[in-house]
Structures are given as structure tokens and as C-alpha cells.
CSV table of N, CA and C in Angstrom, one decimal:
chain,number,residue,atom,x,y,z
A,60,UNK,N,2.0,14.3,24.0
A,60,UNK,CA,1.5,14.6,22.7
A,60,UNK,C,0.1,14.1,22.5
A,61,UNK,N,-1.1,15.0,21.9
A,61,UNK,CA,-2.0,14.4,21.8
A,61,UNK,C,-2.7,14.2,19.9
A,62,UNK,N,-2.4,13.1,20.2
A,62,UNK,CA,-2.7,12.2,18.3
A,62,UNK,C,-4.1,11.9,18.6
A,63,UNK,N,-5.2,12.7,17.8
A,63,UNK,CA,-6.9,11.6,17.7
A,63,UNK,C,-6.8,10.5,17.8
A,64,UNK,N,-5.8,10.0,16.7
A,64,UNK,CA,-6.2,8.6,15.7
A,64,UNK,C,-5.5,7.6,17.0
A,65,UNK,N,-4.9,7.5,18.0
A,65,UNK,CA,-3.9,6.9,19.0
A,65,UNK,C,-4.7,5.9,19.4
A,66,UNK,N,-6.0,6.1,20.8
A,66,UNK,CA,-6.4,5.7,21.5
A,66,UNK,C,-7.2,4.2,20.2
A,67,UNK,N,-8.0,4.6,18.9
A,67,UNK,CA,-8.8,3.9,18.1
A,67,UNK,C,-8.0,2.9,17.7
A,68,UNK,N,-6.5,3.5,17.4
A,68,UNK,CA,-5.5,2.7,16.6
A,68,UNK,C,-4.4,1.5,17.5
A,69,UNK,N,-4.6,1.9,19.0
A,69,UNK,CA,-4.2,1.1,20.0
A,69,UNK,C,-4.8,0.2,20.5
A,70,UNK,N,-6.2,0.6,20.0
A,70,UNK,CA,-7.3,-0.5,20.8
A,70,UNK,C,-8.0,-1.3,19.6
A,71,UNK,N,-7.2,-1.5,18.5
A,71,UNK,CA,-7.7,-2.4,17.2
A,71,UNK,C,-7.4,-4.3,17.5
A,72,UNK,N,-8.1,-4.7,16.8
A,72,UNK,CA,-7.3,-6.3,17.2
A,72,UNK,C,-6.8,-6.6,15.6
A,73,UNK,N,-6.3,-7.4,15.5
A,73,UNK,CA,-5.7,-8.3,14.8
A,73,UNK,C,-6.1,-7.9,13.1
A,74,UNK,N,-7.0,-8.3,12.8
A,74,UNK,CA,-7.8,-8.2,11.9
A,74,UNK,C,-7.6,-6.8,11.2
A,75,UNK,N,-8.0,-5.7,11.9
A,75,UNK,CA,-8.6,-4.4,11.5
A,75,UNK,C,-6.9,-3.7,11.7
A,76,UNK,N,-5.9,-4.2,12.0
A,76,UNK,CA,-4.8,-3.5,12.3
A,76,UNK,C,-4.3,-2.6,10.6
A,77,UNK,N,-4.4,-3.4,9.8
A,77,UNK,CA,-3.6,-1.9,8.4
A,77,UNK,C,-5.0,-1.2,8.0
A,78,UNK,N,-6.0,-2.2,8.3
A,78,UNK,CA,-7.0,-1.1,8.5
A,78,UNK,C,-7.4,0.1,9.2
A,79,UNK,N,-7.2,-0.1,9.9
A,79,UNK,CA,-7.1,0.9,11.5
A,79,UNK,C,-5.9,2.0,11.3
A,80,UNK,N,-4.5,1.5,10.7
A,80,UNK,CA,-3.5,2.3,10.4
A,80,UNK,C,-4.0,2.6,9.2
A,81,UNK,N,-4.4,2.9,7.9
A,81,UNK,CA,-4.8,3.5,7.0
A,81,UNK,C,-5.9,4.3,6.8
A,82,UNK,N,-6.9,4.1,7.9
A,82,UNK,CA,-8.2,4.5,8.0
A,82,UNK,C,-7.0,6.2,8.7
A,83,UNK,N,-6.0,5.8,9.7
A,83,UNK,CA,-5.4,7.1,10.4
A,83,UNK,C,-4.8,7.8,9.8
A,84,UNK,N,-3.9,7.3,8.6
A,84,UNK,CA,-3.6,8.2,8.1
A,84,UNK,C,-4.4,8.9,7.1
A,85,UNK,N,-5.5,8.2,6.7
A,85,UNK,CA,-6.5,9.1,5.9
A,85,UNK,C,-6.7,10.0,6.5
A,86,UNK,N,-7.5,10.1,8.1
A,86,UNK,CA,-7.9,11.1,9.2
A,86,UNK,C,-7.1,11.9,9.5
A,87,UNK,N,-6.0,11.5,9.7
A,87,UNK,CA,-4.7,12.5,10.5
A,87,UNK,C,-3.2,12.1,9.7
A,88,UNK,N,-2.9,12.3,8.5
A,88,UNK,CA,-2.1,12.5,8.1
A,88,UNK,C,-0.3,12.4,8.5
A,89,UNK,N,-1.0,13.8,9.0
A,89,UNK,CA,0.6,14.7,9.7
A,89,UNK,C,0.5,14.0,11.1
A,90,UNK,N,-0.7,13.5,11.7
A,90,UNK,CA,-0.1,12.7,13.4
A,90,UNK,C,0.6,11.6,13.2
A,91,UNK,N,0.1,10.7,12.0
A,91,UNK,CA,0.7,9.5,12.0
A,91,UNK,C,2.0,9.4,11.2
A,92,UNK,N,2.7,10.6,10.5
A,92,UNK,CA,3.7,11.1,10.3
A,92,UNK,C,4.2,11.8,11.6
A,93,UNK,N,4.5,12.3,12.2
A,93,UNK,CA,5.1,12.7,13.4
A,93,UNK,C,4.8,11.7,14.5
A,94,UNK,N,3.9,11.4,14.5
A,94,UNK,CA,4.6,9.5,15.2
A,94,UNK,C,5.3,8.8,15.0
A,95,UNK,N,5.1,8.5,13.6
A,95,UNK,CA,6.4,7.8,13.0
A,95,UNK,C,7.9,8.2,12.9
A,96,UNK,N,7.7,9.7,12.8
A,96,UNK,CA,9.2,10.3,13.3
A,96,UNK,C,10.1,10.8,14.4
A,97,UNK,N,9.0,9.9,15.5
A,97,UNK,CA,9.8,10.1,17.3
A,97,UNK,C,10.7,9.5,17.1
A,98,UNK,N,11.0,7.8,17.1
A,98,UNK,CA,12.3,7.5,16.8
A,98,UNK,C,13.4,7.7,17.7
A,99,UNK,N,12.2,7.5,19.2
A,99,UNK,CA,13.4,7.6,20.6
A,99,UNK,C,14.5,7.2,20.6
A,100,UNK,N,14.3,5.8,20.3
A,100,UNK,CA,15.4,4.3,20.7
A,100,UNK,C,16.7,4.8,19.7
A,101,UNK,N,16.0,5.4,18.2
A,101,UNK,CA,17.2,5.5,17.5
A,101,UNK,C,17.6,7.0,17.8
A,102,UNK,N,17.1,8.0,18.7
A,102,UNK,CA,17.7,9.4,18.7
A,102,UNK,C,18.5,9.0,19.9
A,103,UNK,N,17.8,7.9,21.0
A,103,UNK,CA,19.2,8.3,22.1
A,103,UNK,C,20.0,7.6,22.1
A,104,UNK,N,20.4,6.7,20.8
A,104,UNK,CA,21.7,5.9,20.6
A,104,UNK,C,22.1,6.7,19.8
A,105,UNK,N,21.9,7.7,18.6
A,105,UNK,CA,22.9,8.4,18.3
A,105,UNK,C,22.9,9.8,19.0
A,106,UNK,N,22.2,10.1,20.3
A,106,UNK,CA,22.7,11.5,20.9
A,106,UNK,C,23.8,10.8,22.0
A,107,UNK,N,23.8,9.7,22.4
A,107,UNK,CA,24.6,8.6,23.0
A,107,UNK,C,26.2,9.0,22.0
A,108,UNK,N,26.0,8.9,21.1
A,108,UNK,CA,27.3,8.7,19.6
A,108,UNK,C,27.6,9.8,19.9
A,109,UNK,N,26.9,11.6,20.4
A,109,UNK,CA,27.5,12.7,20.0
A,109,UNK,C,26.7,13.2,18.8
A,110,UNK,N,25.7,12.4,17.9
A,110,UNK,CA,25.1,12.5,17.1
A,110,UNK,C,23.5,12.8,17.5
A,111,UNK,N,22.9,14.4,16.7
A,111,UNK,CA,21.9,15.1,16.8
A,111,UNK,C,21.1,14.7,15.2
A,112,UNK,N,20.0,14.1,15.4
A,112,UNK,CA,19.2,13.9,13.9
A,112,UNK,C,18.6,15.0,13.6
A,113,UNK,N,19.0,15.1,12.6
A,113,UNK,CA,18.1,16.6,12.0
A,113,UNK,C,17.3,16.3,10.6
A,114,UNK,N,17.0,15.1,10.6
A,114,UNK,CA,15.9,14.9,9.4
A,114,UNK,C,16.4,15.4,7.9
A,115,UNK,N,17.6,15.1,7.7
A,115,UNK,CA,18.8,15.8,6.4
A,115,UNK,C,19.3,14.2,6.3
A,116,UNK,N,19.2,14.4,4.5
A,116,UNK,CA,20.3,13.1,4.4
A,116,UNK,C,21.8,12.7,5.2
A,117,UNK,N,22.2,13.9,5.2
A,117,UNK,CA,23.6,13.7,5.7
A,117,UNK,C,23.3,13.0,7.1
A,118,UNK,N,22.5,13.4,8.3
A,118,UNK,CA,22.1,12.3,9.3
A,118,UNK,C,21.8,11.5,8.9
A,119,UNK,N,21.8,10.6,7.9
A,119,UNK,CA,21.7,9.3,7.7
A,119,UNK,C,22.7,8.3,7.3
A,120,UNK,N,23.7,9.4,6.8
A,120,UNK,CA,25.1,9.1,6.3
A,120,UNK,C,26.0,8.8,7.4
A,121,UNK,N,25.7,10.0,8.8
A,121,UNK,CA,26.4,9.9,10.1
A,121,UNK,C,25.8,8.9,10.6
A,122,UNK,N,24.6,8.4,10.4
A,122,UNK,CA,24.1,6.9,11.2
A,122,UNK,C,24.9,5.9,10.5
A,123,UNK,N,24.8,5.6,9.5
A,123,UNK,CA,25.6,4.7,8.8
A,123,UNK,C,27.0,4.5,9.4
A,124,UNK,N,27.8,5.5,10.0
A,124,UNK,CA,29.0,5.6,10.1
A,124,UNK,C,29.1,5.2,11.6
A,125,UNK,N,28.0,5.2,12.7
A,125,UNK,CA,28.0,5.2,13.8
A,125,UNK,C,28.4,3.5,14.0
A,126,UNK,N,29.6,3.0,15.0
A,126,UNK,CA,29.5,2.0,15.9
A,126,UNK,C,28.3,1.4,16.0
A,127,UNK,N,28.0,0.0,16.0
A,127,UNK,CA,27.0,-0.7,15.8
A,127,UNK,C,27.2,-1.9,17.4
A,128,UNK,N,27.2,-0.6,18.4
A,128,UNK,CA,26.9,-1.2,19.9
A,128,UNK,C,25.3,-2.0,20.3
A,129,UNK,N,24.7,-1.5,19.5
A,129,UNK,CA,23.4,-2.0,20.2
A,129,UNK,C,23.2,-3.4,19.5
A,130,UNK,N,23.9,-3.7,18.7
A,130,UNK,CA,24.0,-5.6,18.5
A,130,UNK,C,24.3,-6.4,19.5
A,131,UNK,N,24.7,-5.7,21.0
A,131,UNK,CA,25.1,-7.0,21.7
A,131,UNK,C,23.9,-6.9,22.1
A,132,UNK,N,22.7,-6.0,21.9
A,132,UNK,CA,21.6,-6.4,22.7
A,132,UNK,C,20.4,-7.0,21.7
A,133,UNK,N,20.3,-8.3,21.5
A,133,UNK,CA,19.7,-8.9,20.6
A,133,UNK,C,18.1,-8.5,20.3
A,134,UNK,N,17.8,-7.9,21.7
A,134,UNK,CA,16.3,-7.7,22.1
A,134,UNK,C,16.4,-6.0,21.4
A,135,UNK,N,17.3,-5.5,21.7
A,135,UNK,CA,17.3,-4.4,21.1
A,135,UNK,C,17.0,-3.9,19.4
A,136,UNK,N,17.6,-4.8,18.5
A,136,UNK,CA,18.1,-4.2,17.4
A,136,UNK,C,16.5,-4.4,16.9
A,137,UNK,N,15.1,-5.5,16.5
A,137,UNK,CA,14.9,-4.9,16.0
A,137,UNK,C,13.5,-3.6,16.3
A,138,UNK,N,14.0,-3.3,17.8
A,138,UNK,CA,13.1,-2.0,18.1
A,138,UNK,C,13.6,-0.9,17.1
A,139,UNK,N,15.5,-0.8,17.5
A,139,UNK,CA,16.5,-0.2,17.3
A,139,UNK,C,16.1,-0.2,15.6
A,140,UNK,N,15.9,-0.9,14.8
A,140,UNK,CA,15.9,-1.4,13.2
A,140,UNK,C,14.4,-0.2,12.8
A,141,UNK,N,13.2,-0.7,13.6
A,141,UNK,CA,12.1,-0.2,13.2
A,141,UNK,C,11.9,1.1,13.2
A,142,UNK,N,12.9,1.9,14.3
A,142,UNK,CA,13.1,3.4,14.7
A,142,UNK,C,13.9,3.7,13.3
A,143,UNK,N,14.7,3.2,13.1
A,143,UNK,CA,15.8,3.4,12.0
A,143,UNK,C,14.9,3.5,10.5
A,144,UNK,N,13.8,2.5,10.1
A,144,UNK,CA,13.3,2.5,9.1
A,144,UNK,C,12.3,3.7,9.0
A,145,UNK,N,11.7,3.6,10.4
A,145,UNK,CA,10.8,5.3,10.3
A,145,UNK,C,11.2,6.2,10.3
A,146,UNK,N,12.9,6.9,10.4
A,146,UNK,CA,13.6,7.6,10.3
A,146,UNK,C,14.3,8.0,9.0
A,147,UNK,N,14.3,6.9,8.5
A,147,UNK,CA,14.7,7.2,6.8
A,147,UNK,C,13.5,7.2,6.4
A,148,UNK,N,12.2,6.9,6.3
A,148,UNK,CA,11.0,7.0,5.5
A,148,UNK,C,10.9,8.6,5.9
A,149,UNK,N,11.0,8.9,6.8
A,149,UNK,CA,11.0,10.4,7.6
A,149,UNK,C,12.0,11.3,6.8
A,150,UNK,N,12.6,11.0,6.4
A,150,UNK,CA,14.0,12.0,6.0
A,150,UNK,C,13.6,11.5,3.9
A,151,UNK,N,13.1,10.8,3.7
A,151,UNK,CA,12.5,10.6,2.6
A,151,UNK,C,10.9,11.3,2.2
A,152,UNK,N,10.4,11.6,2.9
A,152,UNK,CA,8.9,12.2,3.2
A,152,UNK,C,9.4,13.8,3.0
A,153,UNK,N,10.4,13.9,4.1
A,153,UNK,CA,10.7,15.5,4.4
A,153,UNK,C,11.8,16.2,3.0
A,154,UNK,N,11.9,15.5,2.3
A,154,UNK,CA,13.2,15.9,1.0
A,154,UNK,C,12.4,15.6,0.2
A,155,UNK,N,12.3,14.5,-0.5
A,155,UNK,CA,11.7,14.1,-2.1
A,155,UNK,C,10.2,14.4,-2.1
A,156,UNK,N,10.2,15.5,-2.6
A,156,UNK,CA,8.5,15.6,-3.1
A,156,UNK,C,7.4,15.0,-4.0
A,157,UNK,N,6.5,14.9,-3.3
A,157,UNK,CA,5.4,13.6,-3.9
A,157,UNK,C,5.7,12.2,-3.4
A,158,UNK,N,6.4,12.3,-1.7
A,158,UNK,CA,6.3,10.6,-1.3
A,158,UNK,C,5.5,11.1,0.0
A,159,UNK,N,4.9,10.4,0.0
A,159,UNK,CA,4.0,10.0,1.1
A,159,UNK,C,4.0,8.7,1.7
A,160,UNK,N,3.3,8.7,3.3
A,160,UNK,CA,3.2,7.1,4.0
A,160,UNK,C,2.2,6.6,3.2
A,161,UNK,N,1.9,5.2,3.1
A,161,UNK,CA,1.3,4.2,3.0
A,161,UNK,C,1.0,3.1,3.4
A,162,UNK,N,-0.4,2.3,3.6
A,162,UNK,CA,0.0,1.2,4.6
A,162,UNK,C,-0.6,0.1,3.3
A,163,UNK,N,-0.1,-0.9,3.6
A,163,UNK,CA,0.0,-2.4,3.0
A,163,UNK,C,-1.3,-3.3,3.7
A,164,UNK,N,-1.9,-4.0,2.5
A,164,UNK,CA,-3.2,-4.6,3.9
A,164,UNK,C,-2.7,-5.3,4.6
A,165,UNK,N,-1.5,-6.1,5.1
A,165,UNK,CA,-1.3,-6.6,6.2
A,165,UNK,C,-1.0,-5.1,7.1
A,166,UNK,N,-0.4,-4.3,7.1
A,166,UNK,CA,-0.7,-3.3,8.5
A,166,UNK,C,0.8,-2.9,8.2
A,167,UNK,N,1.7,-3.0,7.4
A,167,UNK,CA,3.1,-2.8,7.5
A,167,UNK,C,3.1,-1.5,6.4
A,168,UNK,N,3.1,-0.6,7.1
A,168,UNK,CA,3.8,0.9,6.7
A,168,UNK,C,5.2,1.2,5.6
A,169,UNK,N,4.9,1.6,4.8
A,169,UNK,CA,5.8,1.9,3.5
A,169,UNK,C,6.0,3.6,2.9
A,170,UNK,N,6.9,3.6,2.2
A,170,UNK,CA,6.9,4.5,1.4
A,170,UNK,C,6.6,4.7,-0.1
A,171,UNK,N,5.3,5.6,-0.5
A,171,UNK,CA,5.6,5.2,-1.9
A,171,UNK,C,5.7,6.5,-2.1
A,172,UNK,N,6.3,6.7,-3.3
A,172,UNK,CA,7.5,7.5,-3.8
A,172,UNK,C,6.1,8.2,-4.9
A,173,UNK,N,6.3,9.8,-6.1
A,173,UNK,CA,5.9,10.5,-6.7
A,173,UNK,C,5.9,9.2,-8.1
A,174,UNK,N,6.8,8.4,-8.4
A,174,UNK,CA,6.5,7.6,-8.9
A,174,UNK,C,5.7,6.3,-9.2
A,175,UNK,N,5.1,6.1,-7.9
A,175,UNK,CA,4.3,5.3,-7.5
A,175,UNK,C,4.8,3.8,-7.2
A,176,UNK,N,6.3,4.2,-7.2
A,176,UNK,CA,6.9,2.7,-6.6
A,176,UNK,C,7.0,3.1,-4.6
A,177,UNK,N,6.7,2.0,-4.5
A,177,UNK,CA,6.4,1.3,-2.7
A,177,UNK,C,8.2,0.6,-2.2
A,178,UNK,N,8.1,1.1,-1.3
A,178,UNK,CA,9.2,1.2,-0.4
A,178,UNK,C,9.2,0.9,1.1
A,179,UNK,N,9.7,-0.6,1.3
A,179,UNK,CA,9.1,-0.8,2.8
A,179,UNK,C,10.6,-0.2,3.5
A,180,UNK,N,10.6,0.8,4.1
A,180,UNK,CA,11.2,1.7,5.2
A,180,UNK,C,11.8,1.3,6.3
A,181,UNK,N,10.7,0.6,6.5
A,181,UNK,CA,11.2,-0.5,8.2
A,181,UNK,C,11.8,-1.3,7.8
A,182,UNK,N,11.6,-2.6,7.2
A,182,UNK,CA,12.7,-3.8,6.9
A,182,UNK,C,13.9,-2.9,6.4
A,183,UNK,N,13.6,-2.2,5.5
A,183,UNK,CA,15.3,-1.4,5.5
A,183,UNK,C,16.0,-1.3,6.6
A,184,UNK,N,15.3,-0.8,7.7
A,184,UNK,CA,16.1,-0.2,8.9
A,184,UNK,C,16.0,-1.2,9.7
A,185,UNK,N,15.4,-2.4,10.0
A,185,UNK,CA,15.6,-3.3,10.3
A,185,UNK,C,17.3,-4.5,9.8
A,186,UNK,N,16.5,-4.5,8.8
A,186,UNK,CA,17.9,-5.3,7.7
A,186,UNK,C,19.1,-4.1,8.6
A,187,UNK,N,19.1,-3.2,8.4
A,187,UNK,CA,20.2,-2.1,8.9
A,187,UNK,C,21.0,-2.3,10.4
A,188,UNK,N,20.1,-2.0,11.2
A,188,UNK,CA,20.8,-2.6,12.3
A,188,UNK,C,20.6,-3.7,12.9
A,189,UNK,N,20.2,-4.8,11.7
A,189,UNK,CA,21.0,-6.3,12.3
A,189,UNK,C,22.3,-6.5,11.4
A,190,UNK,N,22.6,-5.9,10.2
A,190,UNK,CA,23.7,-6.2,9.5
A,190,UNK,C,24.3,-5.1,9.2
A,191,UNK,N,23.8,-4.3,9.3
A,191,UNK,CA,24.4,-2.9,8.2
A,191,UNK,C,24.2,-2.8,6.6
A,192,UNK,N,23.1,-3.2,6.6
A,192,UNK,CA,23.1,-3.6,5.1
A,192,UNK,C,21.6,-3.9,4.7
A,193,UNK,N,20.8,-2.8,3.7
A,193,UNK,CA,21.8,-1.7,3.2
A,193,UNK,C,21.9,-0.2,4.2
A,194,UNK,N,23.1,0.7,3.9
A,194,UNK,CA,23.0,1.7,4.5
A,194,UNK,C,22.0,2.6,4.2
A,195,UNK,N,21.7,3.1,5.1
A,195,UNK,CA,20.5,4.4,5.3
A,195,UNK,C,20.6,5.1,4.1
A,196,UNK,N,22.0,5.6,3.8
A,196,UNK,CA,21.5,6.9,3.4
A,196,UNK,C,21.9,5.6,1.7
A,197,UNK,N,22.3,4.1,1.6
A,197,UNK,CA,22.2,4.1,0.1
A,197,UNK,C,20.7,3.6,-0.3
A,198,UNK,N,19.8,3.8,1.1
A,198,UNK,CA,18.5,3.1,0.5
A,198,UNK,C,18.0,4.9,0.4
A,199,UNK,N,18.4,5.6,0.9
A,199,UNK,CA,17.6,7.0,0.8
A,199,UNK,C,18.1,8.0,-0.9
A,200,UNK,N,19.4,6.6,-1.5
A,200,UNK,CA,19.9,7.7,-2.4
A,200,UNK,C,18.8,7.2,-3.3
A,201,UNK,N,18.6,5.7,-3.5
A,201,UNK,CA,17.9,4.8,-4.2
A,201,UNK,C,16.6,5.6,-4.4
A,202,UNK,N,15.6,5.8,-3.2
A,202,UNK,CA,14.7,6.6,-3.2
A,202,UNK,C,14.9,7.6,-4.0
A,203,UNK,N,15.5,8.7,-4.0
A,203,UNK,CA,15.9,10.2,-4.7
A,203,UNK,C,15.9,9.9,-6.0
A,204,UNK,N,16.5,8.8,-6.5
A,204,UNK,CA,16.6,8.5,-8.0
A,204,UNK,C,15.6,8.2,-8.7
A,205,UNK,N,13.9,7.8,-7.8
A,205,UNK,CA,12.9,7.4,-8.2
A,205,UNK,C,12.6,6.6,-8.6
């Protein structure tokens, strides 16, 4: 896949990092959205399950419901958590109109909603597959309600 904003936004240091991510999504939008919605880690533990994401609430309902195997791998969950958060910000971007990404001056990526309330995405799906809690689709219903 070729993203402009990739090579600039890989080679930032410390400092310039929600800068560097906000400066991208200013420039490229839709790359730093479809980056955000690869979500390897979490598509081949639920094509693993039998389960296909199709970017619909109801896949987030079936993640919720999925076996929570990747807890024995401690190193795993929170890659597994961060795939998960950009996967519901993803399924929240692609349904409720008027939410867009956003980044926070520390560098941590959110959702804010047509309402103008901010929604960190990742800690959700983080908090999610270390505990189950909350579920995907009750932080995606929360979002819908505005």
C-alpha cells in the first residue's frame, strides 16, 4: 500500500509525533483512515474464530462474543486492544455521520463525534481485550446516541 504521509510520519521523533499525526491527517485524510482500519492482529484472530469483519456494528457484537484466547499472550493483548480500538473508531467513522479521526497533542488518536464530544477509541479496545470491558459494540452504541 502506498500512504504519502507514512515515510514523514515514521521518521518523526518524540516531540513532533501528534504533530506529525495531525499534520497527516490534515494532508491525507482517507490514508490515515485506511491505515487505521488494517487491523491485521484483530482480523486474524477473528478469521481464526470463523469470524469475517465487515465494518457493521453487528461485527462488533460478534467480537464481543468471541473467546478471549489471546489473554494467555500477555505481549499480545495490548497490540490485539489497539487493533480493536481502531476497529471500532472504524465502524464508528463508517456509520455515524459527522465523526471524524482526531489527534490529541500528545499523539493519541480519537474520535470526535458530529457533536463535538472526543472519544478515545484505542483505550476502549485496549480496556477490551484486557478485560472485556467495555464491549465494542456498548462503546459503539454510546457513540450512536451522541
Amino acid at each position: 500500500m502506498n500512504i504519502p504521509f507514512l515515510d514523514n510520519w515514521l521518521n518523526r521523533n518524540e516531540k513532533e509525533q501528534g504533530a506529525g499525526l495531525a499534520a497527516a491527517l490534515v494532508d491525507d485524510p482517507e490514508g490515515v483512515a485506511e491505515l487505521f482500519s488494517e487491523c491485521e492482529m484483530l482480523r486474524a484472530q477473528a478469521r481464526s474464530a470463523g469470524l469475517e469483519l465487515d465494518g457493521s456494528p453487528a461485527s462488533l457484537e460478534a467480537l464481543d462474543q468471541l473467546m478471549p484466547r489471546w489473554r494467555r499472550d500477555p505481549e499480545a493483548v495490548p497490540w490485539l486492544g489497539n487493533d480493536a480500538g481502531f476497529y471500532l473508531g472504524t465502524v464508528i467513522i463508517h456509520t455515524i455521520p459527522g465523526t471524524v479521526w482526531q489527534v490529541w497533542p500528545n499523539g493519541q488518536p480519537v474520535i470526535r463525534l458530529a457533536s463535538g464530544r472526543e472519544l478515545n477509541v484505542v483505550e476502549s479496545g485496549v480496556s477490551w481485550a484486557m478485560t472485556g470491558s467495555p464491549e465494542l459494540s456498548q462503546a459503539y452504541a454510546e457513540a450512536s446516541e451522541g
